[in-house]
PDB file of C-alpha atoms in Angstrom:
ATOM      1  CA  MET X   1     -59.992  89.059 -26.025  1.00 86.00           C
ATOM      2  CA  LEU X   2     -59.363  85.701 -24.502  1.00 88.00           C
ATOM      3  CA  ASN X   3     -58.012  84.113 -21.850  1.00 90.00           C
ATOM      4  CA  MET X   4     -56.167  87.587 -20.792  1.00 87.00           C
ATOM      5  CA  ASP X   5     -56.740  87.226 -16.626  1.00 90.00           C
ATOM      6  CA  PHE X   6     -53.477  86.319 -15.138  1.00 90.00           C
ATOM      7  CA  GLU X   7     -55.363  85.773 -11.832  1.00 91.00           C
ATOM      8  CA  LYS X   8     -57.150  83.157 -13.498  1.00 92.00           C
ATOM      9  CA  SER X   9     -56.396  79.251 -13.612  1.00 93.00           C
ATOM     10  CA  ILE X  10     -56.783  78.246 -17.501  1.00 96.00           C
ATOM     11  CA  VAL X  11     -56.203  74.375 -19.283  1.00 97.00           C
ATOM     12  CA  ILE X  12     -56.227  74.144 -23.009  1.00 97.00           C
ATOM     13  CA  THR X  13     -56.076  70.825 -23.632  1.00 96.00           C
ATOM     14  CA  PRO X  14     -55.483  69.637 -28.056  1.00 94.00           C
ATOM     15  CA  ASP X  15     -58.906  68.667 -28.358  1.00 92.00           C
ATOM     16  CA  GLN X  16     -60.658  71.610 -27.115  1.00 93.00           C
ATOM     17  CA  GLN X  17     -59.999  73.138 -29.972  1.00 92.00           C
ATOM     18  CA  GLU X  18     -60.087  73.491 -33.921  1.00 93.00           C
ATOM     19  CA  TRP X  19     -57.661  74.779 -36.061  1.00 96.00           C
ATOM     20  CA  GLU X  20     -58.727  78.714 -37.435  1.00 95.00           C
ATOM     21  CA  ALA X  21     -57.129  80.255 -40.635  1.00 95.00           C
ATOM     22  CA  SER X  22     -54.962  83.442 -40.266  1.00 92.00           C
ATOM     23  CA  PRO X  23     -54.623  86.493 -42.275  1.00 90.00           C
ATOM     24  CA  MET X  24     -52.189  84.398 -44.257  1.00 90.00           C
ATOM     25  CA  ALA X  25     -53.316  81.675 -46.886  1.00 94.00           C
ATOM     26  CA  GLY X  26     -51.760  78.113 -45.685  1.00 96.00           C
ATOM     27  CA  VAL X  27     -50.726  79.376 -42.420  1.00 96.00           C
ATOM     28  CA  TRP X  28     -53.417  78.495 -39.416  1.00 97.00           C
ATOM     29  CA  ARG X  29     -53.519  78.374 -35.709  1.00 96.00           C
ATOM     30  CA  LYS X  30     -55.040  77.381 -32.347  1.00 96.00           C
ATOM     31  CA  ARG X  31     -55.038  80.446 -30.237  1.00 95.00           C
ATOM     32  CA  PHE X  32     -54.241  80.232 -25.971  1.00 97.00           C
ATOM     33  CA  ALA X  33     -55.122  83.269 -25.060  1.00 95.00           C
ATOM     34  CA  PHE X  34     -54.965  86.427 -27.308  1.00 93.00           C
ATOM     35  CA  GLU X  35     -55.276  90.638 -26.378  1.00 89.00           C
ATOM     36  CA  GLU X  36     -56.008  91.815 -29.612  1.00 80.00           C
ATOM     37  CA  LYS X  37     -57.807  90.119 -32.709  1.00 72.00           C
ATOM     38  CA  GLU X  38     -54.645  90.648 -35.076  1.00 71.00           C
ATOM     39  CA  ARG X  39     -51.802  92.245 -32.748  1.00 79.00           C
ATOM     40  CA  GLY X  40     -50.768  92.491 -29.344  1.00 85.00           C
ATOM     41  CA  HIS X  41     -50.343  89.650 -26.321  1.00 92.00           C
ATOM     42  CA  ALA X  42     -51.055  86.693 -27.828  1.00 94.00           C
ATOM     43  CA  THR X  43     -50.327  82.802 -26.867  1.00 97.00           C
ATOM     44  CA  SER X  44     -51.153  80.062 -29.582  1.00 97.00           C
ATOM     45  CA  VAL X  45     -49.917  77.162 -31.815  1.00 98.00           C
ATOM     46  CA  VAL X  46     -49.058  78.058 -35.442  1.00 97.00           C
ATOM     47  CA  ARG X  47     -49.241  75.368 -38.380  1.00 97.00           C
ATOM     48  CA  PHE X  48     -47.495  76.283 -41.515  1.00 97.00           C
ATOM     49  CA  ASP X  49     -48.871  74.235 -44.278  1.00 98.00           C
ATOM     50  CA  PRO X  50     -45.998  72.946 -47.186  1.00 98.00           C
ATOM     51  CA  GLY X  51     -44.833  75.977 -48.934  1.00 97.00           C
ATOM     52  CA  SER X  52     -47.239  78.428 -46.920  1.00 96.00           C
ATOM     53  CA  ARG X  53     -44.532  81.480 -46.059  1.00 91.00           C
ATOM     54  CA  PHE X  54     -45.568  85.221 -44.385  1.00 88.00           C
ATOM     55  CA  SER X  55     -45.014  88.695 -45.177  1.00 88.00           C
ATOM     56  CA  ARG X  56     -42.255  90.250 -43.972  1.00 90.00           C
ATOM     57  CA  HIS X  57     -42.944  91.951 -40.710  1.00 87.00           C
ATOM     58  CA  GLU X  58     -41.158  93.178 -37.540  1.00 88.00           C
ATOM     59  CA  HIS X  59     -42.758  92.199 -33.329  1.00 86.00           C
ATOM     60  CA  PRO X  60     -43.138  94.474 -31.252  1.00 91.00           C
ATOM     61  CA  LEU X  61     -42.562  93.600 -27.730  1.00 92.00           C
ATOM     62  CA  GLY X  62     -41.222  90.101 -29.515  1.00 94.00           C
ATOM     63  CA  GLU X  63     -41.664  86.917 -30.525  1.00 95.00           C
ATOM     64  CA  GLU X  64     -40.748  83.922 -28.461  1.00 97.00           C
ATOM     65  CA  ILE X  65     -40.618  80.343 -31.024  1.00 97.00           C
ATOM     66  CA  PHE X  66     -40.368  76.884 -30.184  1.00 98.00           C
ATOM     67  CA  VAL X  67     -40.528  74.379 -33.565  1.00 98.00           C
ATOM     68  CA  LEU X  68     -42.838  71.847 -32.842  1.00 98.00           C
ATOM     69  CA  SER X  69     -42.479  69.656 -36.107  1.00 98.00           C
ATOM     70  CA  GLY X  70     -41.422  69.738 -39.067  1.00 98.00           C
ATOM     71  CA  VAL X  71     -38.744  72.992 -41.032  1.00 98.00           C
ATOM     72  CA  PHE X  72     -39.147  76.665 -40.177  1.00 97.00           C
ATOM     73  CA  SER X  73     -37.179  78.849 -41.741  1.00 97.00           C
ATOM     74  CA  ASP X  74     -36.401  82.847 -42.332  1.00 93.00           C
ATOM     75  CA  GLU X  75     -33.801  84.955 -44.008  1.00 91.00           C
ATOM     76  CA  SER X  76     -31.791  83.601 -40.886  1.00 90.00           C
ATOM     77  CA  GLY X  77     -31.611  80.069 -41.934  1.00 92.00           C
ATOM     78  CA  ASP X  78     -33.526  76.703 -41.803  1.00 96.00           C
ATOM     79  CA  PHE X  79     -34.637  75.739 -37.968  1.00 96.00           C
ATOM     80  CA  PRO X  80     -36.180  71.920 -37.529  1.00 98.00           C
ATOM     81  CA  ALA X  81     -38.140  70.592 -34.709  1.00 98.00           C
ATOM     82  CA  GLY X  82     -36.469  71.361 -31.371  1.00 98.00           C
ATOM     83  CA  THR X  83     -35.342  74.750 -32.044  1.00 98.00           C
ATOM     84  CA  TYR X  84     -36.001  77.678 -29.985  1.00 98.00           C
ATOM     85  CA  PHE X  85     -35.756  81.721 -30.788  1.00 94.00           C
ATOM     86  CA  ARG X  86     -36.651  84.881 -29.209  1.00 96.00           C
ATOM     87  CA  ASN X  87     -36.761  87.594 -31.994  1.00 94.00           C
ATOM     88  CA  PRO X  88     -36.664  90.750 -30.152  1.00 95.00           C
ATOM     89  CA  GLU X  89     -38.639  94.335 -31.025  1.00 92.00           C
ATOM     90  CA  GLY X  90     -36.872  95.918 -34.246  1.00 90.00           C
ATOM     91  CA  PHE X  91     -36.354  92.059 -35.634  1.00 91.00           C
ATOM     92  CA  ALA X  92     -37.765  91.666 -39.183  1.00 91.00           C
ATOM     93  CA  HIS X  93     -38.043  88.596 -41.127  1.00 93.00           C
ATOM     94  CA  ALA X  94     -40.296  86.581 -43.624  1.00 94.00           C
ATOM     95  CA  PRO X  95     -41.202  83.495 -42.147  1.00 95.00           C
ATOM     96  CA  HIS X  96     -42.076  79.943 -44.809  1.00 96.00           C
ATOM     97  CA  SER X  97     -41.822  76.451 -44.657  1.00 98.00           C
ATOM     98  CA  ASP X  98     -41.457  74.491 -47.461  1.00 97.00           C
ATOM     99  CA  GLU X  99     -42.317  70.732 -45.893  1.00 97.00           C
ATOM    100  CA  GLY X 100     -44.886  72.517 -43.222  1.00 98.00           C
ATOM    101  CA  CYS X 101     -44.301  73.353 -39.459  1.00 98.00           C
ATOM    102  CA  GLU X 102     -45.910  73.633 -36.171  1.00 98.00           C
ATOM    103  CA  LEU X 103     -44.403  75.905 -33.886  1.00 98.00           C
ATOM    104  CA  PHE X 104     -45.072  77.457 -30.294  1.00 98.00           C
ATOM    105  CA  VAL X 105     -45.773  81.305 -30.251  1.00 97.00           C
ATOM    106  CA  LYS X 106     -45.994  84.090 -28.120  1.00 97.00           C
ATOM    107  CA  LEU X 107     -46.489  87.534 -29.382  1.00 94.00           C
ATOM    108  CA  HIS X 108     -45.286  90.703 -27.592  1.00 95.00           C
ATOM    109  CA  GLN X 109     -44.415  89.494 -24.442  1.00 95.00           C
ATOM    110  CA  PHE X 110     -40.599  90.805 -24.262  1.00 94.00           C
ATOM    111  CA  LYS X 111     -39.972  93.053 -21.593  1.00 93.00           C
ATOM    112  CA  PRO X 112     -38.874  96.153 -23.144  1.00 92.00           C
ATOM    113  CA  GLU X 113     -35.154  95.658 -21.609  1.00 94.00           C
ATOM    114  CA  ASP X 114     -34.515  92.146 -23.349  1.00 95.00           C
ATOM    115  CA  SER X 115     -33.196  93.124 -26.733  1.00 93.00           C
ATOM    116  CA  LEU X 116     -31.179  89.705 -27.283  1.00 92.00           C
ATOM    117  CA  ARG X 117     -31.455  87.618 -29.846  1.00 94.00           C
ATOM    118  CA  VAL X 118     -31.671  84.035 -28.997  1.00 95.00           C
ATOM    119  CA  CYS X 119     -31.751  80.653 -31.349  1.00 96.00           C
ATOM    120  CA  ILE X 120     -30.693  77.389 -29.241  1.00 97.00           C
ATOM    121  CA  ASP X 121     -31.067  73.914 -30.707  1.00 97.00           C
ATOM    122  CA  THR X 122     -32.100  71.842 -27.983  1.00 97.00           C
ATOM    123  CA  HIS X 123     -30.883  68.650 -29.231  1.00 95.00           C
ATOM    124  CA  SER X 124     -27.575  69.227 -29.195  1.00 95.00           C
ATOM    125  CA  ALA X 125     -27.489  71.780 -26.225  1.00 96.00           C
ATOM    126  CA  ASP X 126     -25.988  70.385 -22.977  1.00 94.00           C
ATOM    127  CA  TRP X 127     -29.004  69.154 -20.028  1.00 97.00           C
ATOM    128  CA  SER X 128     -27.983  69.755 -16.675  1.00 96.00           C
ATOM    129  CA  PRO X 129     -29.489  67.217 -13.513  1.00 95.00           C
ATOM    130  CA  GLY X 130     -32.738  68.419 -12.069  1.00 92.00           C
ATOM    131  CA  HIS X 131     -35.057  66.776  -9.256  1.00 88.00           C
ATOM    132  CA  GLY X 132     -34.939  63.493  -8.900  1.00 90.00           C
ATOM    133  CA  ASN X 133     -34.136  61.792 -12.263  1.00 94.00           C
ATOM    134  CA  SER X 134     -35.211  64.848 -14.490  1.00 95.00           C
ATOM    135  CA  GLN X 135     -33.205  67.083 -16.970  1.00 97.00           C
ATOM    136  CA  VAL X 136     -33.537  70.795 -16.865  1.00 98.00           C
ATOM    137  CA  LEU X 137     -32.489  72.732 -20.195  1.00 98.00           C
ATOM    138  CA  PRO X 138     -32.388  76.308 -19.370  1.00 98.00           C
ATOM    139  CA  LEU X 139     -33.313  78.650 -22.691  1.00 98.00           C
ATOM    140  CA  HIS X 140     -33.683  82.224 -21.367  1.00 97.00           C
ATOM    141  CA  SER X 141     -33.532  84.287 -18.163  1.00 96.00           C
ATOM    142  CA  PHE X 142     -34.080  87.991 -17.548  1.00 95.00           C
ATOM    143  CA  GLN X 143     -34.795  90.145 -14.786  1.00 94.00           C
ATOM    144  CA  GLY X 144     -36.945  87.430 -12.866  1.00 92.00           C
ATOM    145  CA  GLU X 145     -38.626  85.859 -15.764  1.00 94.00           C
ATOM    146  CA  GLN X 146     -37.211  82.021 -16.649  1.00 95.00           C
ATOM    147  CA  THR X 147     -38.037  79.814 -19.444  1.00 97.00           C
ATOM    148  CA  ALA X 148     -36.677  75.753 -19.732  1.00 98.00           C
ATOM    149  CA  LEU X 149     -37.257  72.773 -21.144  1.00 98.00           C
ATOM    150  CA  VAL X 150     -37.712  69.975 -18.332  1.00 97.00           C
ATOM    151  CA  LYS X 151     -37.506  66.500 -19.446  1.00 97.00           C
ATOM    152  CA  TRP X 152     -38.883  63.745 -16.377  1.00 96.00           C
ATOM    153  CA  PRO X 153     -38.350  59.707 -17.378  1.00 97.00           C
ATOM    154  CA  ALA X 154     -41.708  57.600 -17.244  1.00 97.00           C
ATOM    155  CA  GLY X 155     -42.478  56.964 -13.274  1.00 95.00           C
ATOM    156  CA  GLU X 156     -41.012  60.704 -11.913  1.00 94.00           C
ATOM    157  CA  LYS X 157     -42.641  62.244  -9.543  1.00 90.00           C
ATOM    158  CA  PHE X 158     -42.137  66.251  -8.748  1.00 87.00           C
ATOM    159  CA  ILE X 159     -41.758  67.740  -5.340  1.00 84.00           C
ATOM    160  CA  PRO X 160     -44.944  69.766  -4.335  1.00 86.00           C
ATOM    161  CA  HIS X 161     -44.541  73.523  -5.160  1.00 84.00           C
ATOM    162  CA  GLN X 162     -45.814  76.625  -4.959  1.00 87.00           C
ATOM    163  CA  HIS X 163     -45.837  79.253  -8.413  1.00 85.00           C
ATOM    164  CA  TRP X 164     -44.910  82.108  -6.603  1.00 86.00           C
ATOM    165  CA  SER X 165     -44.835  84.611  -9.684  1.00 87.00           C
ATOM    166  CA  GLY X 166     -46.540  81.867 -11.795  1.00 89.00           C
ATOM    167  CA  GLU X 167     -46.065  79.092 -14.034  1.00 94.00           C
ATOM    168  CA  GLU X 168     -46.933  78.548 -17.798  1.00 97.00           C
ATOM    169  CA  ILE X 169     -46.646  75.145 -18.841  1.00 97.00           C
ATOM    170  CA  PHE X 170     -46.809  73.852 -22.946  1.00 98.00           C
ATOM    171  CA  VAL X 171     -46.386  70.038 -22.942  1.00 98.00           C
ATOM    172  CA  ILE X 172     -43.986  68.686 -26.084  1.00 98.00           C
ATOM    173  CA  CYS X 173     -44.301  65.449 -25.369  1.00 98.00           C
ATOM    174  CA  GLY X 174     -45.694  62.870 -23.278  1.00 98.00           C
ATOM    175  CA  GLU X 175     -48.559  63.427 -20.695  1.00 98.00           C
ATOM    176  CA  PHE X 176     -48.306  66.002 -17.917  1.00 96.00           C
ATOM    177  CA  ILE X 177     -50.076  64.946 -14.688  1.00 96.00           C
ATOM    178  CA  ASP X 178     -50.663  66.616 -11.567  1.00 94.00           C
ATOM    179  CA  GLU X 179     -53.456  66.364  -8.565  1.00 92.00           C
ATOM    180  CA  HIS X 180     -55.986  68.443 -10.842  1.00 92.00           C
ATOM    181  CA  GLY X 181     -55.732  66.352 -14.295  1.00 95.00           C
ATOM    182  CA  ARG X 182     -53.951  65.075 -17.066  1.00 97.00           C
ATOM    183  CA  TYR X 183     -53.084  67.419 -20.299  1.00 97.00           C
ATOM    184  CA  PRO X 184     -51.295  65.254 -23.269  1.00 98.00           C
ATOM    185  CA  ALA X 185     -48.765  66.997 -25.842  1.00 98.00           C
ATOM    186  CA  GLY X 186     -49.783  70.450 -27.299  1.00 98.00           C
ATOM    187  CA  SER X 187     -51.979  71.001 -23.618  1.00 98.00           C
ATOM    188  CA  TRP X 188     -51.325  74.272 -22.680  1.00 98.00           C
ATOM    189  CA  LEU X 189     -51.664  75.901 -18.856  1.00 97.00           C
ATOM    190  CA  ARG X 190     -51.187  78.731 -17.107  1.00 96.00           C
ATOM    191  CA  SER X 191     -51.475  78.897 -12.977  1.00 93.00           C
ATOM    192  CA  PRO X 192     -51.762  81.992 -11.196  1.00 92.00           C
ATOM    193  CA  ARG X 193     -49.339  83.234  -7.970  1.00 87.00           C
ATOM    194  CA  PRO X 194     -49.142  82.108  -6.037  1.00 87.00           C
ATOM    195  CA  SER X 195     -50.927  78.645  -7.004  1.00 84.00           C
ATOM    196  CA  SER X 196     -49.826  75.111  -5.907  1.00 88.00           C
ATOM    197  CA  ASN X 197     -49.231  71.371  -7.741  1.00 90.00           C
ATOM    198  CA  HIS X 198     -47.477  68.308  -7.440  1.00 92.00           C
ATOM    199  CA  PRO X 199     -46.604  66.461 -10.798  1.00 94.00           C
ATOM    200  CA  LEU X 200     -45.882  63.330 -12.025  1.00 93.00           C
ATOM    201  CA  ALA X 201     -45.295  61.738 -15.176  1.00 95.00           C
ATOM    202  CA  GLU X 202     -46.170  58.011 -16.430  1.00 97.00           C
ATOM    203  CA  LYS X 203     -44.588  57.983 -19.613  1.00 97.00           C
ATOM    204  CA  ASP X 204     -41.046  60.210 -20.811  1.00 98.00           C
ATOM    205  CA  THR X 205     -42.580  63.463 -20.898  1.00 98.00           C
ATOM    206  CA  ILE X 206     -40.918  67.336 -21.898  1.00 98.00           C
ATOM    207  CA  ILE X 207     -42.632  70.090 -20.914  1.00 98.00           C
ATOM    208  CA  LEU X 208     -41.746  73.850 -21.564  1.00 98.00           C
ATOM    209  CA  VAL X 209     -42.138  76.123 -18.747  1.00 97.00           C
ATOM    210  CA  LYS X 210     -42.143  79.522 -18.123  1.00 96.00           C
ATOM    211  CA  THR X 211     -41.737  81.452 -14.418  1.00 94.00           C
ATOM    212  CA  GLY X 212     -41.262  84.641 -13.076  1.00 90.00           C
ATOM    213  CA  HIS X 213     -43.382  86.574 -15.561  1.00 90.00           C
ATOM    214  CA  LEU X 214     -46.984  86.705 -13.757  1.00 85.00           C
ATOM    215  CA  ALA X 215     -46.156  88.726 -11.352  1.00 70.00           C
TER     216      ALA X 215
END
């Protein structure tokens, strides 16, 4: 078990972890949180070496993926960097990558009633205005849980705010900054309820944000 106390703040930057082998040859991971060694709740970055593949499997309580680099493939198609997935319970596939890829992956974290499969190409999707000069791309919403991409231009400052039901962030590019520290691309942060912060960006930055799931 790792980082499963949702009442604690967790920050993991990419230099804090080394790649570790998964049960499948050529598939590697950096695990941020997990319930059991090879099953249950897990949050990680996964790397497929070129030509590697995973055996066919299902995902109890779902799988959530954001493709960070390369091209991720399964029986339903080839999906480049910037693709967001939600594969609900009952969906089965045998993923692979011909050229290699890296993914941000969350396993076994869907609400039981959340059965919609989602696949979004975030490069072609329509972004909406956010606070100030920021932009927001909603990705998923279900029973109070919200997932979105937030794009901040260099120099943007966000309003101070509280996370009444918790917040989780993965920094996709740029650097996320708040009064507690600086977090480069590849960093993962989980803030419990009702923590607060005052974030800003000194360079163009995109973060994947999830709220409402730690209540």
